[in-house]
XYZ file of N, CA and C in Angstrom:
453
model
N -179.311 -155.295 42.034
C -179.974 -155.602 40.784
C -179.457 -156.942 40.280
N -180.348 -157.746 39.751
C -180.008 -159.024 39.146
C -180.542 -159.055 37.728
N -179.812 -159.689 36.848
C -180.251 -159.894 35.472
C -180.298 -161.396 35.232
N -181.402 -161.865 34.685
C -181.585 -163.286 34.409
C -182.144 -163.466 33.006
N -182.004 -164.651 32.482
C -182.598 -164.994 31.197
C -184.002 -165.534 31.445
N -184.969 -165.024 30.693
C -186.381 -165.392 30.816
C -186.777 -166.098 29.529
N -187.193 -167.347 29.644
C -187.564 -168.144 28.475
C -189.075 -168.378 28.458
N -189.752 -167.807 27.488
C -191.188 -167.996 27.303
C -191.377 -169.276 26.502
N -192.040 -170.250 27.075
C -192.259 -171.530 26.408
C -193.743 -171.877 26.428
N -194.090 -172.870 25.661
C -195.486 -173.292 25.547
C -195.701 -174.596 26.310
N -195.859 -174.496 27.638
C -196.205 -175.648 28.453
C -195.063 -176.588 28.781
N -193.816 -176.189 28.536
C -192.691 -177.096 28.753
C -191.693 -176.581 29.785
N -192.083 -175.650 30.619
C -191.146 -175.038 31.566
C -190.498 -176.067 32.491
N -191.280 -176.973 33.062
C -190.712 -177.976 33.972
C -189.767 -178.929 33.248
N -190.177 -179.396 32.088
C -189.336 -180.329 31.325
C -188.048 -179.651 30.879
N -188.135 -178.409 30.440
C -186.954 -177.660 30.022
C -185.979 -177.511 31.185
N -186.463 -177.066 32.324
C -185.595 -176.872 33.496
C -184.968 -178.192 33.938
N -185.742 -179.262 33.946
C -185.214 -180.567 34.358
C -184.137 -181.050 33.400
N -184.378 -180.892 32.109
C -183.409 -181.342 31.110
C -182.109 -180.547 31.216
N -182.212 -179.237 31.257
C -181.015 -178.398 31.307
C -180.223 -178.617 32.595
N -180.903 -178.682 33.727
C -180.169 -178.821 34.995
C -179.471 -180.174 35.099
N -179.954 -181.175 34.373
C -179.278 -182.470 34.360
C -177.986 -182.426 33.540
N -177.856 -181.452 32.650
C -176.704 -181.385 31.751
C -175.553 -180.517 32.266
N -175.835 -179.592 33.175
C -174.836 -178.619 33.613
C -174.496 -178.805 35.087
N -173.208 -178.712 35.401
C -172.761 -178.740 36.803
C -173.225 -177.454 37.487
N -173.275 -177.479 38.817
C -173.678 -176.306 39.600
C -175.031 -175.780 39.127
N -175.984 -176.686 38.980
C -177.300 -176.347 38.453
C -178.383 -176.972 39.312
N -179.563 -176.401 39.251
C -180.679 -176.963 39.992
C -181.944 -176.163 39.781
N -183.040 -176.761 40.154
C -184.338 -176.110 40.056
C -184.654 -175.425 41.370
N -185.183 -174.217 41.267
C -185.581 -173.454 42.444
C -187.093 -173.442 42.583
N -187.634 -172.270 42.766
C -189.067 -172.114 42.998
C -189.876 -172.455 41.753
N -190.967 -173.201 41.975
C -191.926 -173.516 40.924
C -193.238 -172.851 41.319
N -193.730 -171.952 40.479
C -194.997 -171.274 40.761
C -196.114 -171.930 39.967
N -197.284 -171.973 40.603
C -198.450 -172.601 39.978
C -199.631 -171.640 40.006
N -200.549 -171.826 39.068
C -201.774 -171.032 39.070
C -202.798 -171.665 40.013
N -203.984 -171.101 40.082
C -205.016 -171.574 41.015
C -205.453 -173.012 40.734
N -205.269 -173.471 39.489
C -205.635 -174.843 39.132
C -204.494 -175.835 39.347
N -203.353 -175.350 39.839
C -202.210 -176.221 40.088
C -201.274 -176.387 38.906
N -201.544 -175.688 37.809
C -200.680 -175.778 36.627
C -199.424 -174.927 36.828
N -198.296 -175.443 36.395
C -197.041 -174.705 36.517
C -197.078 -173.469 35.629
N -196.710 -172.332 36.211
C -196.602 -171.101 35.433
C -195.137 -170.720 35.206
N -194.331 -170.749 36.256
C -192.912 -170.425 36.099
C -192.048 -171.404 36.885
N -190.844 -171.592 36.379
C -189.843 -172.414 37.048
C -188.548 -171.613 37.071
N -188.047 -171.346 38.277
C -186.730 -170.733 38.430
C -185.703 -171.866 38.458
N -184.592 -171.676 37.754
C -183.535 -172.676 37.778
C -182.198 -172.004 37.520
N -181.137 -172.698 37.867
C -179.794 -172.185 37.609
C -179.032 -173.184 36.752
N -178.216 -172.648 35.868
C -177.296 -173.436 35.053
C -175.906 -172.882 35.297
N -175.027 -173.711 35.814
C -173.656 -173.281 36.121
C -173.665 -171.986 36.934
N -174.593 -171.894 37.875
C -174.671 -170.748 38.765
C -175.431 -169.548 38.218
N -175.839 -169.569 36.952
C -176.569 -168.456 36.322
C -178.072 -168.717 36.414
N -178.835 -167.709 36.857
C -180.278 -167.865 37.037
C -181.032 -167.724 35.718
N -182.041 -168.580 35.570
C -182.966 -168.548 34.443
C -184.384 -168.674 34.979
N -185.348 -168.209 34.192
C -186.759 -168.394 34.505
C -187.425 -168.932 33.246
N -188.119 -170.057 33.375
C -188.917 -170.603 32.280
C -190.379 -170.304 32.607
N -191.082 -169.753 31.644
C -192.470 -169.321 31.830
C -193.359 -170.024 30.822
N -194.404 -170.693 31.309
C -195.385 -171.333 30.440
C -196.373 -170.277 29.957
N -195.963 -169.525 28.958
C -196.770 -168.415 28.485
C -197.686 -168.731 27.335
N -197.521 -169.885 26.721
C -198.361 -170.239 25.588
C -197.640 -170.069 24.264
N -198.344 -170.353 23.178
C -197.715 -170.395 21.854
C -197.543 -169.038 21.157
N -198.090 -167.970 21.711
C -198.094 -166.712 20.960
C -196.724 -166.063 20.775
N -195.723 -166.428 21.588
C -194.373 -165.895 21.439
C -193.380 -167.039 21.348
N -193.245 -167.632 20.166
C -192.323 -168.760 20.038
C -190.867 -168.295 20.180
N -190.036 -169.201 20.639
C -188.608 -168.924 20.743
C -188.053 -168.828 19.326
N -187.141 -167.898 19.122
C -186.557 -167.652 17.808
C -185.044 -167.816 17.864
N -184.409 -168.169 16.751
C -182.950 -168.272 16.743
C -182.257 -166.907 16.778
N -183.041 -165.829 16.817
C -182.458 -164.494 16.911
C -181.702 -164.267 18.208
N -181.929 -165.108 19.184
C -181.173 -165.077 20.435
C -180.827 -166.521 20.774
N -179.642 -166.722 21.322
C -179.239 -168.088 21.654
C -178.511 -168.105 22.985
N -178.417 -169.295 23.549
C -177.645 -169.494 24.766
C -176.258 -169.972 24.356
N -175.250 -169.513 25.082
C -173.854 -169.762 24.730
C -173.209 -170.525 25.870
N -172.594 -171.654 25.550
C -171.914 -172.445 26.569
C -170.488 -172.714 26.114
N -169.545 -172.485 27.020
C -168.144 -172.782 26.752
C -167.752 -174.026 27.529
N -167.050 -174.938 26.866
C -166.632 -176.193 27.476
C -165.116 -176.249 27.550
N -164.593 -176.774 28.666
C -163.157 -176.815 28.896
C -162.454 -177.997 28.236
N -163.195 -178.953 27.710
C -162.570 -180.126 27.109
C -163.469 -180.682 26.011
N -162.876 -181.519 25.176
C -163.657 -182.165 24.114
C -164.724 -183.070 24.710
N -164.385 -183.789 25.786
C -165.379 -184.699 26.375
C -166.558 -183.919 26.960
N -166.304 -182.780 27.581
C -167.397 -181.951 28.110
C -168.250 -181.398 26.972
N -167.600 -180.952 25.905
C -168.314 -180.426 24.746
C -169.177 -181.522 24.118
N -168.598 -182.712 23.945
C -169.341 -183.821 23.343
C -170.550 -184.220 24.184
N -170.388 -184.266 25.500
C -171.497 -184.652 26.383
C -172.621 -183.623 26.330
N -172.260 -182.343 26.369
C -173.283 -181.300 26.310
C -173.969 -181.311 24.950
N -173.195 -181.463 23.899
C -173.749 -181.523 22.539
C -174.754 -182.670 22.417
N -174.373 -183.844 22.909
C -175.258 -185.007 22.836
C -176.552 -184.765 23.609
N -176.438 -184.188 24.799
C -177.628 -183.938 25.612
C -178.558 -182.916 25.010
N -177.990 -181.880 24.398
C -178.829 -180.813 23.842
C -179.391 -181.152 22.465
N -178.686 -181.980 21.699
C -179.218 -182.347 20.384
C -180.217 -183.498 20.453
N -180.310 -184.164 21.606
C -181.284 -185.249 21.765
C -182.695 -184.679 21.578
N -183.320 -185.061 20.493
C -184.650 -184.535 20.172
C -184.604 -183.192 19.474
N -183.413 -182.672 19.235
C -183.242 -181.395 18.546
C -182.534 -181.612 17.227
N -181.820 -180.578 16.769
C -181.089 -180.752 15.520
C -179.796 -179.941 15.536
N -178.793 -180.522 14.901
C -177.497 -179.876 14.782
C -177.575 -178.732 13.788
N -176.765 -177.724 14.026
C -176.645 -176.615 13.109
C -175.187 -176.421 12.739
N -174.886 -175.400 11.976
C -173.513 -175.180 11.537
C -172.635 -174.535 12.608
N -171.346 -174.859 12.555
C -170.337 -174.149 13.343
C -170.544 -174.128 14.835
N -170.985 -175.234 15.427
C -171.154 -175.292 16.870
C -172.511 -174.833 17.369
N -173.463 -174.641 16.458
C -174.805 -174.242 16.891
C -175.749 -175.432 16.789
N -176.811 -175.370 17.573
C -177.836 -176.410 17.543
C -179.142 -175.818 18.032
N -180.221 -176.496 17.736
C -181.543 -176.151 18.267
C -182.006 -177.362 19.057
N -182.293 -177.153 20.353
C -182.679 -178.285 21.196
C -184.158 -178.621 21.016
N -184.608 -179.640 21.720
C -185.993 -180.117 21.584
C -187.035 -179.084 21.998
N -186.620 -178.041 22.723
C -187.542 -176.999 23.168
C -187.556 -175.806 22.213
N -186.738 -175.883 21.166
C -186.664 -174.797 20.190
C -185.651 -173.728 20.539
N -184.858 -173.945 21.591
C -183.848 -172.976 22.009
C -182.567 -173.216 21.215
N -182.032 -172.161 20.635
C -180.777 -172.239 19.904
C -179.619 -172.077 20.885
N -178.596 -172.889 20.703
C -177.401 -172.880 21.544
C -176.168 -172.731 20.674
N -175.145 -172.097 21.224
C -173.802 -172.054 20.649
C -172.913 -172.800 21.642
N -172.288 -173.893 21.211
C -171.461 -174.717 22.090
C -170.023 -174.670 21.573
N -169.149 -174.006 22.329
C -167.777 -173.771 21.879
C -166.764 -174.164 22.936
N -165.538 -174.473 22.491
C -164.466 -174.703 23.459
C -164.076 -173.384 24.113
N -163.721 -173.438 25.382
C -163.400 -172.207 26.117
C -162.178 -171.494 25.562
N -161.317 -172.195 24.854
C -160.124 -171.547 24.320
C -160.256 -171.183 22.835
N -161.488 -171.057 22.330
C -161.687 -170.664 20.929
C -161.103 -169.279 20.660
N -161.311 -168.335 21.560
C -160.767 -166.983 21.353
C -159.253 -167.026 21.179
N -158.607 -167.852 22.004
C -157.153 -167.989 21.904
C -156.753 -168.560 20.539
N -157.507 -169.523 20.053
C -157.205 -170.119 18.750
C -157.383 -169.122 17.614
N -158.295 -168.173 17.791
C -158.550 -167.163 16.758
C -157.614 -165.954 16.856
N -156.977 -165.804 17.990
C -156.124 -164.639 18.222
C -154.733 -164.904 17.648
N -154.405 -164.213 16.564
C -153.094 -164.364 15.948
C -152.788 -163.095 15.154
N -151.534 -162.705 15.116
C -151.135 -161.517 14.362
C -151.312 -161.734 12.863
N -151.255 -162.983 12.441
C -151.410 -163.311 11.020
C -152.883 -163.581 10.720
N -153.524 -162.714 9.930
C -154.946 -162.920 9.615
C -155.226 -164.252 8.926
N -154.273 -164.787 8.196
C -154.471 -166.069 7.507
C -154.633 -167.204 8.511
N -153.969 -167.100 9.661
C -154.090 -168.132 10.684
C -155.508 -168.161 11.245
N -156.018 -166.995 11.607
C -157.393 -166.913 12.114
C -158.387 -167.369 11.055
N -158.118 -167.053 9.803
C -159.008 -167.468 8.719
C -159.046 -168.994 8.588
N -157.913 -169.663 8.762
C -157.887 -171.125 8.712
C -158.735 -171.726 9.835
N -158.631 -171.140 11.031
C -159.428 -171.634 12.165
C -160.914 -171.414 11.893
N -161.274 -170.229 11.407
C -162.684 -169.951 11.103
C -163.216 -170.856 10.001
N -162.410 -171.109 8.993
C -162.834 -172.003 7.914
C -163.106 -173.398 8.464
N -162.202 -173.879 9.324
C -162.416 -175.192 9.946
C -163.668 -175.181 10.810
N -163.847 -174.138 11.608
C -165.019 -174.016 12.483
C -166.311 -174.063 11.672
N -166.355 -173.303 10.586
C -167.575 -173.215 9.782
C -167.865 -174.486 8.996
N -166.890 -175.384 8.891
C -167.121 -176.641 8.177
C -167.716 -177.724 9.077
N -167.820 -177.440 10.372
C -168.282 -178.436 11.347
C -169.724 -178.188 11.780
N -170.305 -179.188 12.404
C -171.505 -178.995 13.215
C -170.992 -178.990 14.658
N -170.847 -180.187 15.274
C -170.224 -180.266 16.603
C -168.748 -179.942 16.446
N -168.232 -179.108 17.322
C -166.846 -178.655 17.229
C -165.882 -179.773 17.630
N -164.856 -179.945 16.827
C -163.749 -180.854 17.122
C -162.540 -179.973 17.437
N -162.173 -179.897 18.696
C -161.122 -178.982 19.143
C -159.801 -179.275 18.445
N -159.440 -180.553 18.292
C -158.156 -180.880 17.667
C -158.088 -180.390 16.229
N -159.191 -180.443 15.502
C -159.219 -179.935 14.126
C -158.935 -178.429 14.124
N -159.473 -177.702 15.100
C -159.206 -176.262 15.186
C -157.733 -175.999 15.520
N -157.184 -176.778 16.437
C -155.770 -176.637 16.809
C -154.888 -176.928 15.585
N -155.225 -177.977 14.847
C -154.452 -178.330 13.658
C -154.558 -177.231 12.589
N -155.739 -176.648 12.436
C -155.924 -175.572 11.449
C -155.071 -174.355 11.815
N -154.994 -174.063 13.095
C -154.170 -172.921 13.531
C -152.689 -173.189 13.283
N -152.270 -174.407 13.489
C -150.865 -174.754 13.343
C -150.431 -174.950 11.890
N -151.373 -175.184 10.994
C -151.054 -175.458 9.591
C -150.349 -174.260 8.946
N -149.470 -174.555 8.051
C -148.775 -173.503 7.301
C -149.513 -173.262 5.991
N -149.573 -172.019 5.626
C -150.277 -171.654 4.388
C -149.541 -172.133 3.157
């Protein structure tokens, strides 16, 4: 059994797959299916080894922020590059979230965020969360400084 993410889009399946695969390592486009008129219907692609399917289903089911894609970055430079690529034509949101040009909501976080939030002192985690919620694009050093700060 395989589980994949299926993205219903309105005529942008090829552009979405091309844009995303250019931003993530270990990514690429797979099978492209077409209808009898030669129009693209589905595009299989992988992002960092995870399979996705983009489907040109039309406007009746728009993408909603009720579900988002989550990406963890190992460094500030990786986070900044991904943020720049995904916000191009999209818009920044609060606390590491954004909506890309295709209407897909993303959460872009440093891979060690859980570690920064994990502390026996609830005030320490609260300082990190307060710093996180004050940002759009995450600044890892600000989170590290918030964790280290004394109350």
